[in-house]
């Protein structure tokens, strides 16, 4: 469907890709469960640099092993106190996280992409209890910590859910934890919904690294706005209970635990996103609502 509309909506795609990159929107990735990524083998051997290492404990719950090259010393020194605050903040909202170990590696961009072979739009990567971050030249501490907030949230959610959280929920939570509102995400989703429907949540269950690049900004926007809407609508305790569920955490089970019909939620999200456009385009909302008609996954009784 995206390819069918590419030529017709080329201006729109150019718009949100410009938004996506020009304003340094944080785009990070978590490798979906079951996907194999080789973090040790690469065709070009990176230059050998002096690597420093340190370990520290966060609230007796998270053992962090940090590695970085000597030129990143100033940035690395900020991490223990910052991560401690992030852990406390996360737990105040989602509950206590089980004890876990985490490796954090601050890498040069060349080493990061050689090792991970991640898409070029990836600013960091969380995979199997390790966070890999490419530190760009002259990168500000604020920007690095913002990226780290996102990836650390992935690590905490993975520990909380036993590596079993649906991708869209995981990404929505991580974006909220960044503690910086993405003002342009709503406009991206608004443009998308002008003549298309929300992305099927089932397509977002395994993360975003396998999605067509043309819909990645929409996937991030939809995930953030949906999670933010659910929390502000009083579903925080249900989300917390879902993340601690010992069964396989599928989208179907999510809607059942939350107690809301996916179709009803979808229409509420559309209304939230498009309400500011109604005075100019009164038909836009109805068109979007008519397009959004997924199967009912849960009948609220």
Coordinates of N, CA and C in Angstrom, one line a residue, residues 112-232:
X112 N 30.6 1.5 15.3 CA 29.2 1.1 15.6 C 28.6 0.4 14.3
X113 N 28.7 1.1 13.2 CA 28.0 0.6 12.0 C 28.8 -0.6 11.4
X114 N 30.1 -0.8 11.6 CA 30.8 -2.0 11.2 C 30.4 -3.2 12.0
X115 N 30.2 -3.0 13.3 CA 29.9 -4.1 14.2 C 28.4 -4.5 14.1
X116 N 27.5 -3.5 14.1 CA 26.1 -3.8 14.1 C 25.5 -4.0 12.8
X117 N 26.0 -3.4 11.7 CA 25.4 -3.3 10.4 C 24.0 -2.8 10.5
X118 N 23.7 -1.9 11.4 CA 22.4 -1.4 11.6 C 22.1 -0.4 10.5
X119 N 20.8 -0.1 10.2 CA 20.4 0.9 9.2 C 21.0 2.3 9.6
X120 N 21.3 3.1 8.6 CA 22.0 4.3 8.8 C 21.2 5.3 9.7
X121 N 19.8 5.1 9.7 CA 19.0 6.0 10.5 C 19.1 5.7 12.0
X122 N 19.8 4.6 12.4 CA 19.8 4.2 13.7 C 20.9 5.0 14.5
X123 N 20.4 5.6 15.6 CA 21.3 6.4 16.4 C 21.9 5.7 17.6
X124 N 21.3 4.5 17.9 CA 21.8 3.6 19.0 C 21.1 2.3 18.8
X125 N 21.6 1.3 19.6 CA 21.0 0.0 19.5 C 21.0 -0.7 20.8
X126 N 19.9 -1.3 21.2 CA 19.8 -2.2 22.4 C 19.6 -3.6 21.9
X127 N 20.5 -4.5 22.4 CA 20.4 -5.9 21.9 C 21.1 -6.8 23.0
X128 N 20.3 -7.8 23.4 CA 20.8 -8.8 24.4 C 21.6 -8.2 25.5
X129 N 20.9 -7.3 26.3 CA 21.5 -6.8 27.5 C 22.7 -5.9 27.2
X130 N 22.8 -5.3 26.1 CA 23.8 -4.3 25.9 C 23.3 -3.1 25.0
X131 N 23.8 -2.0 25.3 CA 23.5 -0.7 24.6 C 24.7 -0.3 23.8
X132 N 24.6 -0.1 22.5 CA 25.7 0.4 21.7 C 25.3 1.8 21.2
X133 N 26.2 2.7 21.4 CA 25.9 4.1 21.0 C 27.0 4.7 20.2
X134 N 26.8 5.1 19.0 CA 27.9 5.8 18.2 C 28.0 7.3 18.7
X135 N 29.1 7.6 19.2 CA 29.3 9.0 19.7 C 29.9 9.8 18.6
X136 N 29.2 10.8 18.1 CA 29.6 11.6 17.0 C 30.5 12.7 17.5
X137 N 31.3 13.2 16.6 CA 32.3 14.3 16.9 C 31.5 15.5 17.4
X138 N 32.0 16.1 18.5 CA 31.4 17.3 19.1 C 29.9 17.0 19.5
X139 N 29.6 15.8 19.8 CA 28.2 15.5 20.3 C 28.0 16.1 21.7
X140 N 26.9 16.8 21.9 CA 26.6 17.4 23.2 C 26.2 16.3 24.2
X141 N 26.6 16.5 25.5 CA 26.2 15.6 26.5 C 24.6 15.5 26.6
X142 N 23.9 16.6 26.4 CA 22.4 16.5 26.4 C 21.9 15.6 25.4
X143 N 22.4 15.6 24.1 CA 22.0 14.7 23.1 C 22.3 13.3 23.4
X144 N 23.5 13.0 23.9 CA 23.9 11.7 24.2 C 23.0 11.1 25.3
X145 N 22.7 11.9 26.3 CA 21.9 11.4 27.4 C 20.5 11.2 27.0
X146 N 20.0 12.0 26.1 CA 18.7 11.8 25.5 C 18.6 10.4 24.8
X147 N 19.6 10.1 24.0 CA 19.6 8.8 23.3 C 19.7 7.7 24.3
X148 N 20.5 7.9 25.3 CA 20.7 6.9 26.4 C 19.4 6.6 27.1
X149 N 18.7 7.7 27.4 CA 17.4 7.5 28.1 C 16.5 6.5 27.3
X150 N 16.5 6.7 26.0 CA 15.6 5.8 25.2 C 16.1 4.4 25.3
X151 N 17.4 4.2 25.1 CA 17.9 2.8 25.1 C 17.8 2.1 26.5
X152 N 18.1 2.9 27.5 CA 18.0 2.4 28.9 C 16.6 2.0 29.2
X153 N 15.6 2.7 28.6 CA 14.2 2.3 28.8 C 13.9 1.0 28.2
X154 N 14.5 0.7 27.0 CA 14.4 -0.6 26.3 C 14.9 -1.7 27.3
X155 N 16.1 -1.4 27.9 CA 16.7 -2.4 28.8 C 15.8 -2.7 30.0
X156 N 15.2 -1.6 30.6 CA 14.4 -1.8 31.7 C 13.1 -2.5 31.4
X157 N 12.5 -2.2 30.2 CA 11.3 -2.8 29.8 C 11.5 -4.3 29.5
X158 N 12.7 -4.6 28.9 CA 13.1 -6.0 28.6 C 13.2 -6.8 29.9
X159 N 13.8 -6.2 30.9 CA 13.9 -6.9 32.2 C 12.6 -7.1 32.8
X160 N 11.7 -6.1 32.8 CA 10.4 -6.1 33.4 C 9.5 -7.2 32.7
X161 N 9.6 -7.3 31.4 CA 8.7 -8.1 30.6 C 9.4 -9.4 30.2
X162 N 10.6 -9.7 30.7 CA 11.3 -10.9 30.3 C 11.6 -10.9 28.8
X163 N 12.0 -9.8 28.2 CA 12.3 -9.7 26.8 C 11.1 -10.0 25.9
X164 N 9.9 -9.7 26.4 CA 8.7 -10.2 25.7 C 7.6 -9.1 25.4
X165 N 8.1 -7.8 25.3 CA 7.1 -6.7 25.1 C 6.9 -6.5 23.6
X166 N 5.6 -6.3 23.2 CA 5.4 -5.9 21.8 C 6.2 -4.7 21.4
X167 N 6.7 -4.7 20.2 CA 7.6 -3.6 19.7 C 7.0 -2.2 19.8
X168 N 5.7 -2.0 19.4 CA 5.2 -0.7 19.4 C 5.0 -0.2 20.9
X169 N 4.7 -1.0 21.8 CA 4.5 -0.6 23.2 C 5.9 -0.3 23.8
X170 N 6.9 -1.1 23.5 CA 8.3 -0.9 23.9 C 8.8 0.5 23.4
X171 N 8.6 0.7 22.1 CA 9.1 2.0 21.5 C 8.3 3.2 22.0
X172 N 7.0 3.0 22.3 CA 6.2 4.1 22.9 C 6.7 4.5 24.2
X173 N 7.0 3.5 25.1 CA 7.5 3.7 26.4 C 8.9 4.4 26.4
X174 N 9.7 3.9 25.5 CA 11.1 4.4 25.4 C 11.1 5.9 25.0
X175 N 10.2 6.3 24.1 CA 10.1 7.7 23.6 C 9.6 8.6 24.7
X176 N 8.6 8.0 25.5 CA 8.2 8.8 26.7 C 9.3 9.1 27.7
X177 N 10.1 8.1 27.9 CA 11.2 8.1 28.9 C 12.3 9.1 28.4
X178 N 12.4 9.4 27.1 CA 13.4 10.4 26.7 C 13.2 11.7 27.3
X179 N 12.0 12.0 27.9 CA 11.8 13.3 28.6 C 11.9 14.5 27.6
X180 N 11.6 14.3 26.4 CA 11.6 15.5 25.5 C 10.5 15.2 24.5
X181 N 9.5 16.1 24.4 CA 8.4 15.9 23.5 C 8.8 16.1 22.1
X182 N 8.4 15.2 21.2 CA 8.7 15.3 19.8 C 7.5 16.1 19.1
X183 N 7.7 17.4 19.0 CA 6.6 18.3 18.5 C 6.2 17.9 17.1
X184 N 7.1 17.3 16.3 CA 6.8 17.1 14.9 C 6.2 15.7 14.6
X185 N 6.2 14.9 15.6 CA 5.6 13.5 15.4 C 4.1 13.6 15.1
X186 N 3.4 14.4 15.9 CA 1.9 14.5 15.6 C 1.6 15.0 14.2
X187 N 2.4 15.9 13.7 CA 2.2 16.4 12.3 C 2.5 15.3 11.3
X188 N 3.5 14.4 11.6 CA 3.7 13.3 10.7 C 2.5 12.4 10.6
X189 N 2.0 12.1 11.8 CA 0.8 11.1 11.9 C -0.4 11.8 11.3
X190 N -0.6 13.1 11.5 CA -1.7 13.9 11.0 C -1.7 13.8 9.5
X191 N -0.6 14.0 8.8 CA -0.5 13.9 7.4 C -0.8 12.5 6.9
X192 N -0.3 11.5 7.6 CA -0.5 10.1 7.2 C -2.0 9.8 7.3
X193 N -2.7 10.3 8.3 CA -4.1 9.9 8.5 C -5.0 10.7 7.7
X194 N -4.5 11.7 6.9 CA -5.4 12.5 6.0 C -6.1 11.6 5.0
X195 N -5.4 10.5 4.6 CA -6.1 9.6 3.6 C -5.7 8.2 3.8
X196 N -5.1 7.8 4.9 CA -4.7 6.4 5.2 C -5.1 6.1 6.6
X197 N -5.1 4.8 7.0 CA -5.4 4.4 8.3 C -4.2 4.2 9.2
X198 N -4.4 4.0 10.5 CA -3.3 3.7 11.4 C -2.7 2.4 10.9
X199 N -1.4 2.3 11.2 CA -0.7 1.0 10.9 C -1.2 -0.1 11.8
X200 N -1.5 -1.3 11.2 CA -2.0 -2.4 12.0 C -1.0 -2.7 13.1
X201 N -1.4 -2.7 14.4 CA -0.5 -2.9 15.5 C 0.2 -4.3 15.4
X202 N -0.5 -5.2 14.8 CA 0.2 -6.5 14.6 C 1.5 -6.4 13.8
X203 N 1.5 -5.5 12.9 CA 2.7 -5.3 12.0 C 3.8 -4.6 12.8
X204 N 3.5 -4.0 14.0 CA 4.5 -3.3 14.8 C 4.9 -4.2 16.0
X205 N 4.5 -5.4 16.1 CA 4.7 -6.2 17.3 C 6.2 -6.6 17.4
X206 N 6.9 -6.8 16.3 CA 8.3 -7.3 16.4 C 9.3 -6.2 16.2
X207 N 9.0 -5.0 16.5 CA 9.9 -3.9 16.3 C 9.9 -3.3 14.9
X208 N 10.8 -2.3 14.7 CA 10.7 -1.5 13.5 C 11.8 -1.7 12.5
X209 N 12.8 -2.5 12.9 CA 14.0 -2.6 12.0 C 13.7 -3.3 10.7
X210 N 12.6 -4.0 10.6 CA 12.2 -4.7 9.3 C 11.1 -3.9 8.5
X211 N 10.7 -2.8 9.0 CA 9.6 -2.0 8.3 C 10.2 -1.3 7.1
X212 N 9.4 -1.1 6.1 CA 9.8 -0.2 5.0 C 10.2 1.1 5.5
X213 N 11.3 1.7 5.0 CA 11.8 3.0 5.6 C 10.7 4.1 5.4
X214 N 9.8 4.0 4.5 CA 8.8 5.0 4.2 C 7.8 5.2 5.3
X215 N 7.6 4.1 6.2 CA 6.6 4.2 7.2 C 7.2 4.3 8.6
X216 N 8.6 4.2 8.7 CA 9.2 4.2 10.0 C 8.8 5.5 10.9
X217 N 8.9 6.7 10.3 CA 8.5 7.8 11.1 C 7.0 7.7 11.6
X218 N 6.1 7.2 10.8 CA 4.7 7.0 11.2 C 4.6 6.0 12.3
X219 N 5.4 4.9 12.2 CA 5.4 3.9 13.3 C 5.8 4.4 14.6
X220 N 6.9 5.3 14.6 CA 7.3 5.9 15.9 C 6.2 6.8 16.4
X221 N 5.7 7.6 15.5 CA 4.6 8.6 16.0 C 3.4 7.9 16.5
X222 N 3.0 6.8 15.8 CA 1.8 6.1 16.3 C 2.0 5.4 17.6
X223 N 3.2 4.9 17.8 CA 3.5 4.2 19.1 C 3.6 5.2 20.2
X224 N 4.2 6.3 20.1 CA 4.3 7.3 21.1 C 3.0 7.8 21.5
X225 N 2.2 8.2 20.5 CA 0.9 8.9 20.8 C -0.1 7.9 21.4
X226 N 0.0 6.6 21.0 CA -0.9 5.6 21.6 C -0.6 5.3 23.0
X227 N 0.7 5.1 23.3 CA 1.1 4.9 24.7 C 0.8 6.1 25.6
X228 N 1.1 7.3 25.1 CA 0.8 8.5 25.9 C -0.7 8.6 26.1
X229 N -1.5 8.3 25.1 CA -2.9 8.4 25.3 C -3.4 7.4 26.3
X230 N -2.9 6.2 26.3 CA -3.4 5.1 27.2 C -3.0 5.5 28.6
X231 N -1.8 6.0 28.8 CA -1.4 6.4 30.2 C -2.2 7.6 30.7
X232 N -2.4 8.6 29.9 CA -3.2 9.7 30.3 C -4.7 9.4 30.4

